[in-house]
PDB file of C-alpha atoms in Angstrom:
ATOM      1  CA  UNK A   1     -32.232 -56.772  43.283  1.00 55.00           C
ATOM      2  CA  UNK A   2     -34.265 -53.492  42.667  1.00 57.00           C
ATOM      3  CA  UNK A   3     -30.956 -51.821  41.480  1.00 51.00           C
ATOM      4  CA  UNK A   4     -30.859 -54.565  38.956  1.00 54.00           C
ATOM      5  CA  UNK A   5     -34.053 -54.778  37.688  1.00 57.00           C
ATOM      6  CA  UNK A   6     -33.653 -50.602  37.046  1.00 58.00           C
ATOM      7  CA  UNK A   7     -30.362 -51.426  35.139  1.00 52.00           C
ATOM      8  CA  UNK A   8     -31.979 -53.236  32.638  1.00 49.00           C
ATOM      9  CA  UNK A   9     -34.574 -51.169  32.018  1.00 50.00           C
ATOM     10  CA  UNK A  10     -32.226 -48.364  31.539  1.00 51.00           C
ATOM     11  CA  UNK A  11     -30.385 -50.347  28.938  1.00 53.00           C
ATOM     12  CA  UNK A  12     -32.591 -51.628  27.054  1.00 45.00           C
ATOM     13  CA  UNK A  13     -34.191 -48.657  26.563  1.00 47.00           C
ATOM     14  CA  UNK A  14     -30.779 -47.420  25.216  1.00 48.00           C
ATOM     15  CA  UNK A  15     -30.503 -50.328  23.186  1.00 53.00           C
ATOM     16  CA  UNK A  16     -34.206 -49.431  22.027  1.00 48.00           C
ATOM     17  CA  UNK A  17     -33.324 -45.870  20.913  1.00 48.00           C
ATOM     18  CA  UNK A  18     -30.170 -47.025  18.862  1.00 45.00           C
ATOM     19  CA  UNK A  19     -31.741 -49.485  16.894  1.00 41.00           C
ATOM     20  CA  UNK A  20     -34.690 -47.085  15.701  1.00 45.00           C
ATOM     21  CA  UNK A  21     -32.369 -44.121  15.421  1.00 45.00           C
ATOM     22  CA  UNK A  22     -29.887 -46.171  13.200  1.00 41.00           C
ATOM     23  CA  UNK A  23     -31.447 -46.377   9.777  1.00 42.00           C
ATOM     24  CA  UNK A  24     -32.185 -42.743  10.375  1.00 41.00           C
ATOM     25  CA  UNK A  25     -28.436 -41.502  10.735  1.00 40.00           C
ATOM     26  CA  UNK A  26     -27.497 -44.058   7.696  1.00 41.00           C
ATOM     27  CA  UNK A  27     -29.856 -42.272   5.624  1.00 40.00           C
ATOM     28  CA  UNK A  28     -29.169 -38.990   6.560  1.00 44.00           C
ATOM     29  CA  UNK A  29     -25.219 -39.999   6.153  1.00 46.00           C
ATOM     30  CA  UNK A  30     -26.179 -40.900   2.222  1.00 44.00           C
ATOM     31  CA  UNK A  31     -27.885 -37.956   1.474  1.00 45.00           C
ATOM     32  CA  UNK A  32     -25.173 -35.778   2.751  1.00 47.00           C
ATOM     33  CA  UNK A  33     -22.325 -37.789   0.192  1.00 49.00           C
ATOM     34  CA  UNK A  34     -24.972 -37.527  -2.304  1.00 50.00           C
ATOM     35  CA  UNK A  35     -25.032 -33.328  -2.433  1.00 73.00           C
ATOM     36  CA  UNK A  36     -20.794 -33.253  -2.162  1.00 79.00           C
ATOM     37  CA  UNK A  37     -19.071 -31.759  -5.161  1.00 82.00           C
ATOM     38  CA  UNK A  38     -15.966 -32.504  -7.552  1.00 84.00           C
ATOM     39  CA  UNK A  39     -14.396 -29.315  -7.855  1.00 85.00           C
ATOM     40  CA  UNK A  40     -11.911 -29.671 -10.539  1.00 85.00           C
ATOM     41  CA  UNK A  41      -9.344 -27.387 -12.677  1.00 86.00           C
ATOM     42  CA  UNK A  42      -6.122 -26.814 -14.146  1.00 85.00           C
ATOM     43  CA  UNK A  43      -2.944 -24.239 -13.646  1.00 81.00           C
ATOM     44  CA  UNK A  44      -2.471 -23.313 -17.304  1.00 78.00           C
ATOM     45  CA  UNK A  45       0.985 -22.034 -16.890  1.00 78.00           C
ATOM     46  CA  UNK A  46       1.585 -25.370 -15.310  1.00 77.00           C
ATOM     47  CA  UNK A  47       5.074 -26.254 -17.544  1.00 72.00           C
ATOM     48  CA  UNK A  48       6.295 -22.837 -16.709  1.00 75.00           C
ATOM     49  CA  UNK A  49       5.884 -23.386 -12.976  1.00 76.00           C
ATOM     50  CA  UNK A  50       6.081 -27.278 -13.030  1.00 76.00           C
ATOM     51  CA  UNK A  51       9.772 -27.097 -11.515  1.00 74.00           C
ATOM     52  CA  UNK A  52       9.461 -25.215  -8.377  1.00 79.00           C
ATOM     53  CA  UNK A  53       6.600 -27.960  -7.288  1.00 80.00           C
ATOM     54  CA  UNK A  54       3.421 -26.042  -7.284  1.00 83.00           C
ATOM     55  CA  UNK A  55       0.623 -27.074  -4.476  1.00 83.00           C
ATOM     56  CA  UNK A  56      -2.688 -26.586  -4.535  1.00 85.00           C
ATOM     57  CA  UNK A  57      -4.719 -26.689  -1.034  1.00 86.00           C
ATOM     58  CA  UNK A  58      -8.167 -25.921  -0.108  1.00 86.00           C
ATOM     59  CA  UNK A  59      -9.458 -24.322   3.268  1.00 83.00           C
ATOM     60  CA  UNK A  60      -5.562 -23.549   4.153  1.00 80.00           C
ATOM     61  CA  UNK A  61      -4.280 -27.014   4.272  1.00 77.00           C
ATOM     62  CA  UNK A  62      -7.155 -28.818   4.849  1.00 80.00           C
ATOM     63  CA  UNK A  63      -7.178 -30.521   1.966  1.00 83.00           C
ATOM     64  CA  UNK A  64      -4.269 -30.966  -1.122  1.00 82.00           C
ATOM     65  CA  UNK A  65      -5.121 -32.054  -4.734  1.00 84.00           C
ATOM     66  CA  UNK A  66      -2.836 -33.762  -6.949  1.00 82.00           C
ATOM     67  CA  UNK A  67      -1.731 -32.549 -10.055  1.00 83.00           C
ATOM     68  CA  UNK A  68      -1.426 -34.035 -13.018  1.00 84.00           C
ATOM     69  CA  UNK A  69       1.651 -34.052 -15.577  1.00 84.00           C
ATOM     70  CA  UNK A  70      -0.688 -31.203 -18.080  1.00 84.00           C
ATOM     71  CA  UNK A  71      -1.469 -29.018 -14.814  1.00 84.00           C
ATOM     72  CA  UNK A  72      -5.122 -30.290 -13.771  1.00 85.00           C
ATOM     73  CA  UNK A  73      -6.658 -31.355 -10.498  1.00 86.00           C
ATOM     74  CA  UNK A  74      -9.714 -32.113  -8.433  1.00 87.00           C
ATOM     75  CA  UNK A  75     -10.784 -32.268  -4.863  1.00 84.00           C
ATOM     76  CA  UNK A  76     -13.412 -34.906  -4.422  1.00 85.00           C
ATOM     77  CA  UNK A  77     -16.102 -34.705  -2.137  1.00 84.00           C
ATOM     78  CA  UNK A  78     -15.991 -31.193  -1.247  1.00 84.00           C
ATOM     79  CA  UNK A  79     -19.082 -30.536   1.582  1.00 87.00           C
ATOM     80  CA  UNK A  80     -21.162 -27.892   0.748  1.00 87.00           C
ATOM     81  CA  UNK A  81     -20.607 -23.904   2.176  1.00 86.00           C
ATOM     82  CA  UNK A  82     -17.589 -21.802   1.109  1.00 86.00           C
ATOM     83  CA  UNK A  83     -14.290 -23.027   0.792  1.00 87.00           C
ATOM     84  CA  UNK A  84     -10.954 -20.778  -0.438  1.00 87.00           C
ATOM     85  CA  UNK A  85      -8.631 -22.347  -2.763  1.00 86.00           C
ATOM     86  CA  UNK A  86      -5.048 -21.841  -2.974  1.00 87.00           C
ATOM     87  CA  UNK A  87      -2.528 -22.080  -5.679  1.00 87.00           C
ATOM     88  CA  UNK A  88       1.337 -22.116  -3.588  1.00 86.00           C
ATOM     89  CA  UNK A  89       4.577 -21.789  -5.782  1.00 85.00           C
ATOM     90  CA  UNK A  90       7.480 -20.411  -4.349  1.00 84.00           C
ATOM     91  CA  UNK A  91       8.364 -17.709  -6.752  1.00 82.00           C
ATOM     92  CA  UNK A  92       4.469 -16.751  -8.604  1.00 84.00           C
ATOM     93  CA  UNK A  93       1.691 -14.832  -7.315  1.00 83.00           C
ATOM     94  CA  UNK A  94      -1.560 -16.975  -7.685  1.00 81.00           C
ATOM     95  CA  UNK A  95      -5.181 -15.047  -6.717  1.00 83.00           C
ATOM     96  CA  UNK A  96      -6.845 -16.355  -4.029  1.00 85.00           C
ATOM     97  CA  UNK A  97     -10.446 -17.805  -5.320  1.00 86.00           C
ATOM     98  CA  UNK A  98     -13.590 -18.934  -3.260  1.00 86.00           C
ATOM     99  CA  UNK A  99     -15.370 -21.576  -3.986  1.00 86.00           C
ATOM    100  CA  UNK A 100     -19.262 -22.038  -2.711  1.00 86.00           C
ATOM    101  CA  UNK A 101     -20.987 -25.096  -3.061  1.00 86.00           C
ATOM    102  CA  UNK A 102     -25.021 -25.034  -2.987  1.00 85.00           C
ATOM    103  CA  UNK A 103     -26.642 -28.070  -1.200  1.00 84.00           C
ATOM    104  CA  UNK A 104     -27.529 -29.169  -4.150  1.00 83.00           C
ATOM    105  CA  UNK A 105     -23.814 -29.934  -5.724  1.00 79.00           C
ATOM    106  CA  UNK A 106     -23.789 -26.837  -7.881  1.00 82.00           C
ATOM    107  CA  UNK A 107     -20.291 -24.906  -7.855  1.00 86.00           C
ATOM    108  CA  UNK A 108     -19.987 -21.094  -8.088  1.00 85.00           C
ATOM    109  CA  UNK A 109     -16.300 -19.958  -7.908  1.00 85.00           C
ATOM    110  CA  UNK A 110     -14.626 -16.364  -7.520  1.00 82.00           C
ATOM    111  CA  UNK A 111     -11.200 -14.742  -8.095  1.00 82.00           C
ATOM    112  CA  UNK A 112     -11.222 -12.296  -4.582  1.00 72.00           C
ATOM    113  CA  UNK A 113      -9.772  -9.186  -5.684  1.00 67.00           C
ATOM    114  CA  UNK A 114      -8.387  -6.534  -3.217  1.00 61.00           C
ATOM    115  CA  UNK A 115     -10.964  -4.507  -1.877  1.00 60.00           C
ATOM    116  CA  UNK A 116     -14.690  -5.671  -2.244  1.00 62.00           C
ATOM    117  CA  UNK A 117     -14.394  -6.948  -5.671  1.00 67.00           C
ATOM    118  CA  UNK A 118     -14.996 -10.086  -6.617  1.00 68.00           C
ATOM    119  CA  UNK A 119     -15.150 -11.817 -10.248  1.00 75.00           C
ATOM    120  CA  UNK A 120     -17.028 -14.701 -11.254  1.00 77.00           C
ATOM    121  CA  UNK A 121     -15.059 -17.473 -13.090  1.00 79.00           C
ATOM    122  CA  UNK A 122     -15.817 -20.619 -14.668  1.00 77.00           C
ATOM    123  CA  UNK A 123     -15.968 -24.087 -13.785  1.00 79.00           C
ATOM    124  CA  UNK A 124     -13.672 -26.472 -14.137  1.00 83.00           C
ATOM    125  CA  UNK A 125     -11.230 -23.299 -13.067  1.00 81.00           C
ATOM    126  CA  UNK A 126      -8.731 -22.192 -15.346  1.00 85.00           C
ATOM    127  CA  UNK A 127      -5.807 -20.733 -12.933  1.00 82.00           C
ATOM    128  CA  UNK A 128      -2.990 -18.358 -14.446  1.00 81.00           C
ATOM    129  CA  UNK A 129      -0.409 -16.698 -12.449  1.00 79.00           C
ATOM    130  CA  UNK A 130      -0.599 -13.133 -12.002  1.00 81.00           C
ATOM    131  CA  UNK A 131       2.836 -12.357 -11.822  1.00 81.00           C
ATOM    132  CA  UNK A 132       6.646 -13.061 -10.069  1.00 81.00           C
ATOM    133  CA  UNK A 133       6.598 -12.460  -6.706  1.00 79.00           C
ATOM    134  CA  UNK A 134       8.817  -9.655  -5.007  1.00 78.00           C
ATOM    135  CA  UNK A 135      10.545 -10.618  -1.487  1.00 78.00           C
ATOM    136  CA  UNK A 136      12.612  -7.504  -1.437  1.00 82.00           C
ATOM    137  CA  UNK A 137      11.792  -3.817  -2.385  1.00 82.00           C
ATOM    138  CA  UNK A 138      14.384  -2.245  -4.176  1.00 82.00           C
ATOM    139  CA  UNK A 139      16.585   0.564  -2.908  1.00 84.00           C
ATOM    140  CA  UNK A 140      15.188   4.222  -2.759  1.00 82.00           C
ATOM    141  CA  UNK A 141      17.350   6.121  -4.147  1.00 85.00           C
ATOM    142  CA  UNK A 142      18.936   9.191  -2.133  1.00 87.00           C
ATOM    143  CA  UNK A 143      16.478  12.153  -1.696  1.00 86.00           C
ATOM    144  CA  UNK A 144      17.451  15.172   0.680  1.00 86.00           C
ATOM    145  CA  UNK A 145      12.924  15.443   1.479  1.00 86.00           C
ATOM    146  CA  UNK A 146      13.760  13.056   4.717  1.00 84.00           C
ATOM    147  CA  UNK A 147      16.255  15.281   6.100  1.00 83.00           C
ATOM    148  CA  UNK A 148      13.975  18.829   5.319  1.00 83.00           C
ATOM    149  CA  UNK A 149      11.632  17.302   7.525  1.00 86.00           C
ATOM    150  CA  UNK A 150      13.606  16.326  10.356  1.00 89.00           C
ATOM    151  CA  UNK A 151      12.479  19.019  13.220  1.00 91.00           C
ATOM    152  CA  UNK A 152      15.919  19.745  14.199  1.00 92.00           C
ATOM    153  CA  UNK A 153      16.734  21.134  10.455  1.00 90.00           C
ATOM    154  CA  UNK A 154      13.848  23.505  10.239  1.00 89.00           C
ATOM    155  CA  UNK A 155      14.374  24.726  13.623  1.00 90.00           C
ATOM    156  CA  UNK A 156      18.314  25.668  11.945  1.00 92.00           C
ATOM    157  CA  UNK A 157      17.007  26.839   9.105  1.00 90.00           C
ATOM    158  CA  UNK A 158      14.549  29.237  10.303  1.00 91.00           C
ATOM    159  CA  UNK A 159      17.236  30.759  12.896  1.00 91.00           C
ATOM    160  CA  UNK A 160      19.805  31.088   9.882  1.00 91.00           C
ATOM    161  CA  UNK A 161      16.601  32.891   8.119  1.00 90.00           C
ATOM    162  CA  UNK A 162      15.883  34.928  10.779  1.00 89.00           C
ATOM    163  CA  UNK A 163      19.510  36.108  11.808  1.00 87.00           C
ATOM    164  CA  UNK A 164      20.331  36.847   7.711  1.00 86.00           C
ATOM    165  CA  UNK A 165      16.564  38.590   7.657  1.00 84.00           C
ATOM    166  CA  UNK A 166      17.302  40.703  11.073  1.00 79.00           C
ATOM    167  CA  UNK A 167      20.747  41.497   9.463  1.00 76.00           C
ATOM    168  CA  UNK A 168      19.570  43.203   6.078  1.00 76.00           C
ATOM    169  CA  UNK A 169      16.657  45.041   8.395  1.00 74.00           C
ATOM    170  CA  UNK A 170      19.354  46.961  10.430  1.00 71.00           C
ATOM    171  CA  UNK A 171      21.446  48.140   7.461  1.00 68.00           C
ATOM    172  CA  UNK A 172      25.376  48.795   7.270  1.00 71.00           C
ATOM    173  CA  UNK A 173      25.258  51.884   9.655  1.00 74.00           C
ATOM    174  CA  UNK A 174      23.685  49.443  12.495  1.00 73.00           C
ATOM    175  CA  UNK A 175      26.538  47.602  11.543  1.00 74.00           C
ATOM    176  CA  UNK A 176      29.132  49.872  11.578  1.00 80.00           C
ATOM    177  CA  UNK A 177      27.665  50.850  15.435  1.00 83.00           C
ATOM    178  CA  UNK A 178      27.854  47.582  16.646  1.00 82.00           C
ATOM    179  CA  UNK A 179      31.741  47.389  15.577  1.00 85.00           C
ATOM    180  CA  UNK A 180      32.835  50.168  17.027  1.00 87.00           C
ATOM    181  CA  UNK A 181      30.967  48.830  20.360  1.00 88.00           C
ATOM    182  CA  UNK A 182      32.928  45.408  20.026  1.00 88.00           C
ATOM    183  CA  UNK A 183      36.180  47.507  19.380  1.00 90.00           C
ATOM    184  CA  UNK A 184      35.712  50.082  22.400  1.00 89.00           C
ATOM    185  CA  UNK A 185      34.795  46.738  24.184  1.00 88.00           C
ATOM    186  CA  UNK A 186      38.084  45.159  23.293  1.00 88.00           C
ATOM    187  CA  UNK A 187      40.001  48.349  24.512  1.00 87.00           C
ATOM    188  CA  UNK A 188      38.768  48.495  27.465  1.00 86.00           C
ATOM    189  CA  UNK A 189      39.586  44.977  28.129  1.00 85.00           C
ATOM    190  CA  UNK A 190      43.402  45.580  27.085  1.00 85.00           C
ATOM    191  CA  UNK A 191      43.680  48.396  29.028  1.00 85.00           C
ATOM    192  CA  UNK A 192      42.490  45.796  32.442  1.00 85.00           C
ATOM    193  CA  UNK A 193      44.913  43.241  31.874  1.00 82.00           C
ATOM    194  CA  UNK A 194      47.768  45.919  31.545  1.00 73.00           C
TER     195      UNK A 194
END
């Protein structure tokens, strides 16, 4: 009976505390939809780029706006903080831009260059491709620079250096000596197999 009687107190103080915190989380739910932002813009290349299906996503596919047949869109109800918008065709290269929305609707967008740089553009965006995209590098052409610098090669070259150096330091008549050695030598060694 006692277990019973502290059941119902339990709940209906838990039905107590959802009824008073109700109209507090409905009106807290209203002002939040009332500070959310229309971010809108257009691609203004959009005919040249209208046949490889461009998409345009926000937060990394988050979200996806619709375009329109003369290249705009919008994203409704965009929360505010910072968001990154991207523009995805196949074969263009689209900037990156980063969108921050104040609390109080307002919309501040930027084109993130490489590096620390960032530009300020306006709102509604105007989006332009910054050029074709490049999957493959084209083919160096031959140099012989890689093959100087392979440590094997110097090592060869510096012996051939130092052997044509050490040769024009002794002269002819070191020369001459050193033949007359090599042909004594080879007497000596016909003379032991006879």
């Amino acid at each position: 009976m006692q277990f019973q009687r502290q059941f119902l107190v339990v709940n209906l103080l838990l039905s107590m505390t959802f009824v008073y915190l109700a109209p507090v989380t409905a009106s807290s739910g209203n002002q939040e939809s009332a500070s959310m932002a229309t971010v809108r813009g257009q691609l203004q290349d959009f005919s040249a780029v209208r046949q490889w299906n461009p998409r345009i996503f926000l937060n990394v596919n988050e979200r996806q706006a619709i375009i329109t047949a003369d290249g705009q869109f919008a994203f409704e109800n965009v929360r505010p903080g910072s968001h990154i918008l991207e523009v995805v065709v196949p074969n263009r290269f689209y900037q990156k831009v980063r969108i921050d929305v104040s609390s109080t609707g307002s919309i501040r967008a930027y084109k993130e260059d490489q590096g620390m740089k960032a530009s300020t553009i306006t709102h509604p965006l105007m989006l332009r491709a910054e050029g074709p995209v490049q999957y493959f590098l084209p083919r160096e052409g031959f140099s012989i620079i890689p093959y100087l610098r392979n440590p094997m090669v110097l090592m060869i070259v510096v012996f051939m250096g130092m052997a044509w150096f050490m040769s024009k330091l002794q002269g002819t008549e070191a020369m001459k000596e050193a033949k007359e050695q090599m042909q004594q030598f080879n007497d000596m060694a016909d003379k032991i197999r006879n």
